[in-house]
Amino acid sequence: MSRLRYDTAGESHGPMLTVLVNGVPAGLEIDTDFINAELRRRQGGYGRGGRQRIETDAVTFTAGVRRGVGTGAPIVMQIPNRDSRLDDLERTPPVHRPRPGHADLAGSVKWLTTDCRETLERASARETAARTAAGALARCLLREFDVEAFGFVRGMLDAVTDVEPAPGNLDTLFRARDASDVYCPDARVSAQMIEIIRRAKVDKDTVGGLAEVHVFGCPIGLGSCVNWTEKLDARLAGAVMGIQAFKSVEIGLGKDCAVRTGSQVHDPILYDASQQETASLGFVRPSNNAGGLEGGMTNGMPVVVRGTMKPISTLLRGMPSVDLNTRQPEHSAYERSDVCALSAASVVMENVVAFEIARAFLEKFGGDSMHEVQANYESFMDMARRLPLEPPMRDMRESPMESDQSEA
Ligand code: EPS
């Protein structure tokens, strides 16, 4: 049984993006329409540039899937680039004036070239289409266990929504988010964000902001407190920081923990037998400042992750830079770009967060086939609901057999 993981390949203006996903159990029913719907959502959002009018992202499966069902072998998905022109020197000329904020300068020096083109082609956020596809594929598995992710745009400059997703309002918020041109489930704040982006465009400037993901239905105990590399909060942070242009990640209350005392931060533990069949197993928390993670493990509350995206680094007005060939001061190069890609980034974040949850889910309940995963999940949930287990560990240690042996 392989560990769930993925790798992507492809340049922004190469022929296609490819993603190889390993460790998907045999028998997983793959909802291609759902994956493609996520890809379409990632292409949207007010503030996107001209590229999205050219592309119509959709996956083709070229390995590991038979008649819509995973075989257990590595799965390969491909997404063609319609704006493919990497070998055309006239349409993708060398770039010598690095853009502050982009990978241009560091990548060019790293690979010992003064042409930023090769770095920017791979560093481009075009690659996030492949990651979105991998995450959406993983969500086909999570959905079998009623685990659902909801991502949205929380804020941009001074326009910040105070909506709090919860199982009770999720349907309404899904609809509101999908009706918003900026993927913010708050019509008033959406309008403010659209105005901010419009103004940035007029000023030849760009904007970023806050994206947030809530994952509902995670069973208690995904991740681990045993080794730092297994802590789920650390892995989620890594996945979110790995998205192009993300500069910070928070779980739950995040940095606001610094301005509160312990009694104001930690979520009391209560027990409500009527909630025993839910992910919390009845261990309900009146608040969720921990963002569903304690000790690097899910605690039965929704997992809440927030990320900060910096403003897009390609500015129509340019920024002070230097020509890498002449070392003379120049304004940075302009490549066709977005004014704001935060809405798209919220879709990417929703899917990469879901991928990490699915990975942790399979570490706990994994098997070669979906039958095994289902059986492992149900058996664990059954034992967890029956705690304390009979016979308790202490009684086992003091069992007659052990005392007989010690006497002998
Ligand atoms: C990007 C620059 C733009 C964006 C691109 C990310 O590409 P282009 O130069 O082809 O217009 O459109 O994002 C995508 C193509 C996408 O699908 O998200 C960059 O420099 O990061």
Short mmCIF file of C-alpha atoms and ligand atoms in Angstrom, two decimals:
data_model
loop_
_atom_site.label_atom_id
_atom_site.label_comp_id
_atom_site.label_asym_id
_atom_site.label_seq_id
_atom_site.Cartn_x
_atom_site.Cartn_y
_atom_site.Cartn_z
CA MET A 1 0.00 0.00 0.00
CA SER A 2 1.56 3.34 -1.08
CA ARG A 3 1.34 6.53 0.92
CA LEU A 4 -1.04 9.08 -0.61
CA ARG A 5 1.08 11.68 -2.38
CA TYR A 6 1.30 13.61 -5.61
CA ASP A 7 3.74 15.32 -7.93
CA THR A 8 3.03 17.86 -10.62
CA ALA A 9 4.88 18.70 -13.83
CA GLY A 10 4.38 21.31 -16.52
CA GLU A 11 5.12 24.90 -17.46
CA SER A 12 2.63 27.74 -17.73
CA HIS A 13 2.93 27.89 -21.54
CA GLY A 14 4.08 24.30 -22.15
CA PRO A 15 1.78 21.77 -23.80
CA MET A 16 0.10 20.57 -20.61
CA LEU A 17 0.11 20.15 -16.85
CA THR A 18 0.44 16.63 -15.45
CA VAL A 19 -0.25 15.34 -11.95
CA LEU A 20 0.60 11.86 -10.72
CA VAL A 21 -1.26 10.74 -7.59
CA ASN A 22 -0.01 7.66 -5.76
CA GLY A 23 -1.72 5.73 -2.97
CA VAL A 24 -5.39 5.98 -3.99
CA PRO A 25 -7.08 2.76 -2.82
CA ALA A 26 -8.55 0.46 -5.49
CA GLY A 27 -12.28 0.83 -5.93
CA LEU A 28 -12.50 4.60 -5.41
CA GLU A 29 -15.27 5.99 -7.60
CA ILE A 30 -13.90 9.09 -9.27
CA ASP A 31 -16.27 11.96 -9.88
CA THR A 32 -14.69 13.58 -12.93
CA ASP A 33 -17.48 16.18 -13.12
CA PHE A 34 -16.63 17.31 -9.59
CA ILE A 35 -12.89 17.56 -10.39
CA ASN A 36 -13.63 19.59 -13.51
CA ALA A 37 -16.08 21.81 -11.64
CA GLU A 38 -13.30 22.62 -9.15
CA LEU A 39 -10.97 23.40 -12.06
CA ARG A 40 -13.57 25.76 -13.54
CA ARG A 41 -14.02 27.46 -10.18
CA ARG A 42 -10.24 27.91 -9.92
CA GLN A 43 -10.28 29.71 -13.25
CA GLY A 44 -12.83 32.23 -12.04
CA GLY A 45 -13.07 35.19 -9.70
CA TYR A 46 -13.19 38.91 -10.42
CA GLY A 47 -9.74 40.33 -11.17
CA ARG A 48 -8.36 37.52 -13.31
CA GLY A 49 -6.39 38.38 -16.45
CA GLY A 50 -6.91 37.46 -20.10
CA ARG A 51 -5.41 33.96 -19.80
CA GLN A 52 -8.57 32.49 -18.32
CA ARG A 53 -10.55 33.44 -21.41
CA ILE A 54 -8.20 31.17 -23.39
CA GLU A 55 -8.11 28.13 -21.12
CA THR A 56 -10.94 25.67 -20.39
CA ASP A 57 -9.35 23.40 -17.82
CA ALA A 58 -10.50 19.79 -17.64
CA VAL A 59 -8.68 16.55 -16.75
CA THR A 60 -7.95 13.55 -18.93
CA PHE A 61 -7.08 10.36 -17.02
CA THR A 62 -4.21 8.50 -18.66
CA ALA A 63 -3.35 5.95 -15.94
CA GLY A 64 -4.76 4.20 -12.88
CA VAL A 65 -8.45 4.53 -13.69
CA ARG A 66 -10.74 2.04 -15.40
CA ARG A 67 -14.35 2.97 -16.19
CA GLY A 68 -14.26 5.81 -13.69
CA VAL A 69 -12.92 3.69 -10.82
CA GLY A 70 -9.37 3.80 -9.36
CA THR A 71 -7.46 0.53 -9.85
CA GLY A 72 -4.98 1.09 -7.01
CA ALA A 73 -2.19 1.95 -9.47
CA PRO A 74 -0.74 5.49 -9.75
CA ILE A 75 -3.31 7.85 -11.24
CA VAL A 76 -2.21 10.35 -13.88
CA MET A 77 -4.33 13.37 -14.82
CA GLN A 78 -3.44 15.76 -17.63
CA ILE A 79 -4.74 19.27 -18.24
CA PRO A 80 -3.89 20.76 -21.65
CA ASN A 81 -2.64 24.34 -21.96
CA ARG A 82 -4.42 26.02 -24.85
CA ASP A 83 -2.00 28.93 -24.64
CA SER A 84 0.93 26.61 -25.35
CA ARG A 85 3.84 28.51 -26.92
CA LEU A 86 6.96 27.82 -24.89
CA ASP A 87 9.13 27.03 -27.93
CA ASP A 88 7.97 30.13 -29.82
CA LEU A 89 10.72 32.69 -29.05
CA GLU A 90 8.68 35.60 -30.39
CA ARG A 91 5.66 34.89 -28.20
CA THR A 92 7.64 33.84 -25.12
CA PRO A 93 10.74 36.05 -25.33
CA PRO A 94 13.53 36.07 -22.74
CA VAL A 95 12.83 38.18 -19.64
CA HIS A 96 15.78 40.11 -18.20
CA ARG A 97 14.07 42.50 -15.79
CA PRO A 98 12.98 40.45 -12.72
CA ARG A 99 9.70 41.33 -11.02
CA PRO A 100 10.04 42.09 -7.28
CA GLY A 101 7.99 39.49 -5.41
CA HIS A 102 8.17 36.87 -8.16
CA ALA A 103 10.61 33.93 -8.35
CA ASP A 104 12.40 35.66 -11.27
CA LEU A 105 15.55 36.96 -9.54
CA ALA A 106 16.23 34.08 -7.13
CA GLY A 107 15.48 31.44 -9.78
CA SER A 108 17.65 33.03 -12.45
CA VAL A 109 20.66 33.29 -10.15
CA LYS A 110 19.99 29.79 -8.79
CA TRP A 111 20.04 28.27 -12.30
CA LEU A 112 22.84 30.59 -13.44
CA THR A 113 21.02 32.39 -16.22
CA THR A 114 19.96 35.98 -16.89
CA ASP A 115 16.73 34.84 -18.63
CA CYS A 116 13.94 34.69 -16.04
CA ARG A 117 11.68 32.85 -18.52
CA GLU A 118 12.47 29.32 -17.38
CA THR A 119 11.93 30.13 -13.73
CA LEU A 120 8.73 32.05 -14.26
CA GLU A 121 7.20 29.36 -16.45
CA ARG A 122 7.43 26.76 -13.70
CA ALA A 123 6.87 29.14 -10.79
CA SER A 124 3.66 30.40 -12.38
CA ALA A 125 0.45 29.76 -10.49
CA ARG A 126 -0.81 27.96 -13.60
CA GLU A 127 0.57 24.86 -11.84
CA THR A 128 -2.12 25.17 -9.18
CA ALA A 129 -4.61 23.69 -11.68
CA ALA A 130 -2.76 20.38 -11.28
CA ARG A 131 -2.81 20.65 -7.49
CA THR A 132 -6.50 21.47 -7.50
CA ALA A 133 -7.14 18.33 -9.55
CA ALA A 134 -5.16 16.21 -7.06
CA GLY A 135 -7.08 17.67 -4.12
CA ALA A 136 -10.45 17.23 -5.81
CA LEU A 137 -9.56 13.60 -6.54
CA ALA A 138 -8.72 13.08 -2.86
CA ARG A 139 -12.07 14.64 -1.95
CA CYS A 140 -13.85 11.87 -3.87
CA LEU A 141 -12.51 9.63 -1.09
CA LEU A 142 -13.27 12.01 1.77
CA ARG A 143 -16.86 12.41 0.58
CA GLU A 144 -17.41 8.66 1.08
CA PHE A 145 -16.90 9.41 4.78
CA ASP A 146 -18.92 12.64 4.88
CA VAL A 147 -15.81 14.82 5.15
CA GLU A 148 -16.41 18.08 3.24
CA ALA A 149 -14.23 21.16 2.72
CA PHE A 150 -15.47 24.72 2.32
CA GLY A 151 -13.07 27.43 1.18
CA PHE A 152 -13.83 31.11 0.73
CA VAL A 153 -12.32 34.56 0.61
CA ARG A 154 -12.28 36.04 4.13
CA GLY A 155 -10.78 39.46 3.50
CA MET A 156 -9.00 41.94 1.27
CA LEU A 157 -7.46 45.19 2.58
CA ASP A 158 -10.12 46.57 4.97
CA ALA A 159 -13.02 44.50 3.55
CA VAL A 160 -13.31 41.51 5.90
CA THR A 161 -16.35 39.30 6.41
CA ASP A 162 -17.28 37.97 9.86
CA VAL A 163 -19.27 34.95 8.58
CA GLU A 164 -18.61 31.82 10.61
CA PRO A 165 -19.21 28.59 8.66
CA ALA A 166 -20.93 25.88 10.74
CA PRO A 167 -22.81 22.68 9.87
CA GLY A 168 -26.10 24.58 10.31
CA ASN A 169 -25.37 27.37 7.80
CA LEU A 170 -23.12 25.53 5.36
CA ASP A 171 -25.68 25.09 2.56
CA THR A 172 -26.53 28.80 2.66
CA LEU A 173 -22.86 29.78 2.67
CA PHE A 174 -22.04 27.43 -0.23
CA ARG A 175 -24.77 29.11 -2.27
CA ALA A 176 -23.71 32.62 -1.23
CA ARG A 177 -20.05 31.93 -2.03
CA ASP A 178 -20.89 30.47 -5.41
CA ALA A 179 -23.06 33.50 -6.21
CA SER A 180 -20.21 35.90 -5.34
CA ASP A 181 -17.80 37.07 -8.05
CA VAL A 182 -15.00 37.02 -5.46
CA TYR A 183 -16.02 33.78 -3.66
CA CYS A 184 -16.90 35.61 -0.44
CA PRO A 185 -20.20 34.39 1.08
CA ASP A 186 -21.13 37.89 2.25
CA ALA A 187 -22.78 40.05 -0.44
CA ARG A 188 -21.96 43.37 1.23
CA VAL A 189 -18.26 42.56 1.68
CA SER A 190 -18.11 41.00 -1.83
CA ALA A 191 -19.18 44.35 -3.29
CA GLN A 192 -16.43 46.12 -1.31
CA MET A 193 -13.83 43.62 -2.56
CA ILE A 194 -14.91 44.08 -6.17
CA GLU A 195 -14.48 47.83 -5.75
CA ILE A 196 -10.99 47.31 -4.25
CA ILE A 197 -9.94 45.17 -7.23
CA ARG A 198 -11.46 47.63 -9.72
CA ARG A 199 -9.51 50.47 -8.11
CA ALA A 200 -6.28 48.44 -8.12
CA LYS A 201 -6.75 47.79 -11.83
CA VAL A 202 -7.19 51.49 -12.55
CA ASP A 203 -4.05 52.20 -10.51
CA LYS A 204 -2.13 49.49 -12.44
CA ASP A 205 -1.65 47.81 -9.07
CA THR A 206 -2.57 44.42 -7.55
CA VAL A 207 -4.17 43.04 -4.34
CA GLY A 208 -4.05 39.87 -2.24
CA GLY A 209 -5.88 39.02 0.97
CA LEU A 210 -7.08 36.24 3.25
CA ALA A 211 -8.48 32.86 2.15
CA GLU A 212 -9.96 30.42 4.65
CA VAL A 213 -10.88 26.73 4.58
CA HIS A 214 -13.12 24.81 6.98
CA VAL A 215 -13.17 21.01 6.84
CA PHE A 216 -16.21 19.36 8.41
CA GLY A 217 -16.61 15.73 9.48
CA CYS A 218 -12.98 14.77 10.25
CA PRO A 219 -12.92 11.91 12.74
CA ILE A 220 -10.94 12.46 15.95
CA GLY A 221 -7.29 11.39 15.77
CA LEU A 222 -6.07 12.20 12.25
CA GLY A 223 -2.41 13.25 12.35
CA SER A 224 -0.24 12.52 15.37
CA CYS A 225 1.42 14.10 18.39
CA VAL A 226 4.24 11.55 18.34
CA ASN A 227 6.65 13.02 15.78
CA TRP A 228 6.76 16.58 14.49
CA THR A 229 6.70 15.43 10.89
CA GLU A 230 3.36 13.71 11.51
CA LYS A 231 1.60 16.68 13.10
CA LEU A 232 -1.34 17.51 10.88
CA ASP A 233 -1.24 21.25 11.64
CA ALA A 234 2.40 21.35 10.47
CA ARG A 235 1.53 19.47 7.30
CA LEU A 236 -1.44 21.71 6.56
CA ALA A 237 0.73 24.77 7.07
CA GLY A 238 3.31 23.36 4.65
CA ALA A 239 0.69 22.60 2.02
CA VAL A 240 -0.81 26.11 2.26
CA MET A 241 2.56 27.88 2.30
CA GLY A 242 3.41 25.84 -0.79
CA ILE A 243 0.72 27.65 -2.78
CA GLN A 244 2.19 30.38 -4.98
CA ALA A 245 2.18 33.81 -3.30
CA PHE A 246 1.12 32.63 0.21
CA LYS A 247 3.04 34.37 2.97
CA SER A 248 1.40 33.16 6.20
CA VAL A 249 -0.83 30.42 7.56
CA GLU A 250 -2.92 30.28 10.71
CA ILE A 251 -4.90 27.50 12.36
CA GLY A 252 -8.03 28.51 14.27
CA LEU A 253 -7.41 31.64 16.32
CA GLY A 254 -3.86 31.76 14.89
CA LYS A 255 -1.80 34.82 15.74
CA ASP A 256 -4.60 36.20 17.97
CA CYS A 257 -3.56 33.58 20.57
CA ALA A 258 -0.77 36.03 21.39
CA VAL A 259 -3.16 38.64 22.77
CA ARG A 260 -5.33 36.35 24.93
CA THR A 261 -4.78 34.36 28.11
CA GLY A 262 -5.13 30.58 28.31
CA SER A 263 -8.65 30.70 29.69
CA GLN A 264 -9.63 32.91 26.73
CA VAL A 265 -7.98 30.64 24.17
CA HIS A 266 -8.64 27.00 25.06
CA ASP A 267 -11.95 25.41 24.09
CA PRO A 268 -13.76 23.79 27.06
CA ILE A 269 -14.58 20.09 26.69
CA LEU A 270 -18.23 19.10 27.26
CA TYR A 271 -20.05 15.86 26.64
CA ASP A 272 -23.38 15.60 24.80
CA ALA A 273 -24.59 12.03 24.22
CA SER A 274 -26.92 13.19 21.45
CA GLN A 275 -23.81 14.08 19.38
CA GLN A 276 -22.25 10.63 19.74
CA GLU A 277 -22.86 9.72 16.11
CA THR A 278 -21.11 12.86 14.81
CA ALA A 279 -17.36 13.31 14.18
CA SER A 280 -16.99 14.73 17.72
CA LEU A 281 -18.28 11.44 19.21
CA GLY A 282 -20.14 13.69 21.66
CA PHE A 283 -17.05 15.54 22.97
CA VAL A 284 -18.45 18.92 22.01
CA ARG A 285 -16.64 22.25 22.31
CA PRO A 286 -18.54 25.50 22.72
CA SER A 287 -15.78 27.33 20.80
CA ASN A 288 -13.23 26.29 18.19
CA ASN A 289 -10.21 28.51 18.81
CA ALA A 290 -7.98 25.48 18.26
CA GLY A 291 -9.27 25.24 14.70
CA GLY A 292 -10.05 21.54 15.12
CA LEU A 293 -6.45 20.58 15.90
CA GLU A 294 -4.91 19.81 19.30
CA GLY A 295 -1.47 18.22 19.62
CA GLY A 296 -1.24 17.94 15.86
CA MET A 297 -4.39 15.77 15.72
CA THR A 298 -7.97 16.41 14.69
CA ASN A 299 -10.20 16.77 17.74
CA GLY A 300 -13.62 16.30 16.13
CA MET A 301 -14.28 20.00 15.56
CA PRO A 302 -14.06 21.51 12.07
CA VAL A 303 -10.49 22.07 10.89
CA VAL A 304 -10.01 25.80 10.24
CA VAL A 305 -7.03 27.05 8.21
CA ARG A 306 -6.46 30.63 7.07
CA GLY A 307 -3.83 31.77 4.60
CA THR A 308 -2.53 35.16 3.51
CA MET A 309 -1.87 35.69 -0.18
CA LYS A 310 0.39 38.59 -1.10
CA PRO A 311 -0.66 40.86 -3.97
CA ILE A 312 0.24 39.49 -7.42
CA SER A 313 3.84 40.47 -8.19
CA THR A 314 3.31 41.36 -11.85
CA LEU A 315 2.34 45.06 -11.80
CA LEU A 316 1.27 46.86 -14.93
CA ARG A 317 2.98 49.97 -13.55
CA GLY A 318 6.16 47.95 -12.86
CA MET A 319 8.48 48.19 -9.84
CA PRO A 320 12.09 49.29 -9.45
CA SER A 321 14.36 46.48 -10.68
CA VAL A 322 17.58 45.97 -12.63
CA ASP A 323 18.36 44.45 -16.02
CA LEU A 324 20.18 41.19 -15.25
CA ASN A 325 22.41 41.59 -18.32
CA THR A 326 23.42 45.25 -17.91
CA ARG A 327 22.80 45.62 -14.13
CA GLN A 328 21.38 49.02 -14.94
CA PRO A 329 18.23 50.23 -13.15
CA GLU A 330 15.05 49.39 -15.06
CA HIS A 331 11.39 48.97 -14.31
CA SER A 332 10.36 45.31 -13.89
CA ALA A 333 9.00 43.47 -16.93
CA TYR A 334 5.25 43.16 -17.46
CA GLU A 335 3.77 39.82 -18.46
CA ARG A 336 0.01 39.50 -18.95
CA SER A 337 -1.29 38.71 -15.47
CA ASP A 338 -4.08 38.96 -12.91
CA VAL A 339 -4.93 41.99 -10.78
CA CYS A 340 -6.20 39.67 -8.05
CA ALA A 341 -6.20 35.86 -7.96
CA LEU A 342 -7.35 35.47 -4.35
CA SER A 343 -10.66 33.83 -5.32
CA ALA A 344 -8.77 31.24 -7.38
CA ALA A 345 -6.29 30.76 -4.53
CA SER A 346 -9.17 29.99 -2.15
CA VAL A 347 -10.14 27.09 -4.43
CA VAL A 348 -6.53 25.88 -4.56
CA MET A 349 -6.29 26.13 -0.79
CA GLU A 350 -9.56 24.26 -0.27
CA ASN A 351 -8.21 21.40 -2.37
CA VAL A 352 -4.65 21.21 -1.01
CA VAL A 353 -5.99 21.27 2.54
CA ALA A 354 -8.40 18.46 1.63
CA PHE A 355 -5.50 16.48 0.13
CA GLU A 356 -3.57 16.64 3.42
CA ILE A 357 -6.66 15.57 5.35
CA ALA A 358 -7.13 12.63 2.96
CA ARG A 359 -3.47 11.67 3.38
CA ALA A 360 -3.84 11.65 7.17
CA PHE A 361 -7.14 9.79 6.83
CA LEU A 362 -5.48 7.00 4.83
CA GLU A 363 -2.54 6.86 7.26
CA LYS A 364 -5.05 5.99 9.98
CA PHE A 365 -7.57 3.91 8.05
CA GLY A 366 -5.65 2.98 4.89
CA GLY A 367 -5.82 -0.27 2.95
CA ASP A 368 -5.30 -1.43 -0.60
CA SER A 369 -8.99 -1.21 -1.42
CA MET A 370 -11.89 1.01 -0.45
CA HIS A 371 -13.48 -2.05 1.21
CA GLU A 372 -10.55 -2.18 3.64
CA VAL A 373 -10.59 1.57 4.26
CA GLN A 374 -14.34 1.47 4.99
CA ALA A 375 -13.93 -1.50 7.35
CA ASN A 376 -10.99 0.11 9.19
CA TYR A 377 -12.88 3.38 9.59
CA GLU A 378 -16.03 1.72 10.88
CA SER A 379 -14.15 -0.53 13.28
CA PHE A 380 -12.24 2.44 14.76
CA MET A 381 -15.37 4.56 15.10
CA ASP A 382 -17.15 1.68 16.78
CA MET A 383 -14.32 1.20 19.31
CA ALA A 384 -14.01 4.95 19.93
CA ARG A 385 -17.74 5.16 20.72
CA ARG A 386 -17.47 2.22 23.13
CA LEU A 387 -14.61 3.68 25.20
CA PRO A 388 -13.52 2.50 27.74
CA LEU A 389 -12.87 -0.75 25.90
CA GLU A 390 -13.48 -4.06 27.68
CA PRO A 391 -11.34 -5.38 29.19
CA PRO A 392 -9.41 -2.22 30.07
CA MET A 393 -5.64 -2.37 29.47
CA ARG A 394 -4.89 -2.32 33.19
CA ASP A 395 -7.02 -5.42 33.79
CA MET A 396 -5.24 -7.17 30.94
CA ARG A 397 -1.86 -6.53 32.56
CA GLU A 398 -3.18 -7.99 35.79
CA SER A 399 -4.79 -10.97 34.07
CA PRO A 400 -4.54 -14.39 35.81
CA MET A 401 -2.24 -15.67 33.08
CA GLU A 402 0.34 -12.97 33.82
CA SER A 403 0.16 -13.49 37.60
CA ASP A 404 0.38 -17.25 37.11
CA GLN A 405 3.57 -16.77 35.12
CA SER A 406 5.12 -14.43 37.69
CA GLU A 407 4.39 -16.91 40.46
CA ALA A 408 5.99 -19.76 38.49
C1 EPS B 1 0.83 33.87 -13.66
C2 EPS B 1 0.69 34.71 -14.76
C3 EPS B 1 -0.50 34.63 -15.64
C4 EPS B 1 -1.64 34.03 -14.88
C5 EPS B 1 -1.14 32.68 -14.37
C6 EPS B 1 -0.19 32.92 -13.26
O1 EPS B 1 -0.29 33.80 -16.74
P1 EPS B 1 -0.16 34.40 -18.21
O2 EPS B 1 1.16 35.10 -18.21
O3 EPS B 1 -0.18 33.23 -19.16
O4 EPS B 1 -1.31 35.31 -18.42
O5 EPS B 1 -2.74 33.89 -15.74
O6 EPS B 1 -2.18 31.89 -13.92
C7 EPS B 1 -2.69 30.95 -14.76
C8 EPS B 1 -2.34 30.80 -16.01
C9 EPS B 1 -3.69 30.09 -14.14
O7 EPS B 1 -4.25 29.23 -14.84
O8 EPS B 1 -3.93 30.26 -12.93
C10 EPS B 1 2.07 33.92 -12.85
O9 EPS B 1 3.02 34.60 -13.26
O10 EPS B 1 2.13 33.29 -11.77
#
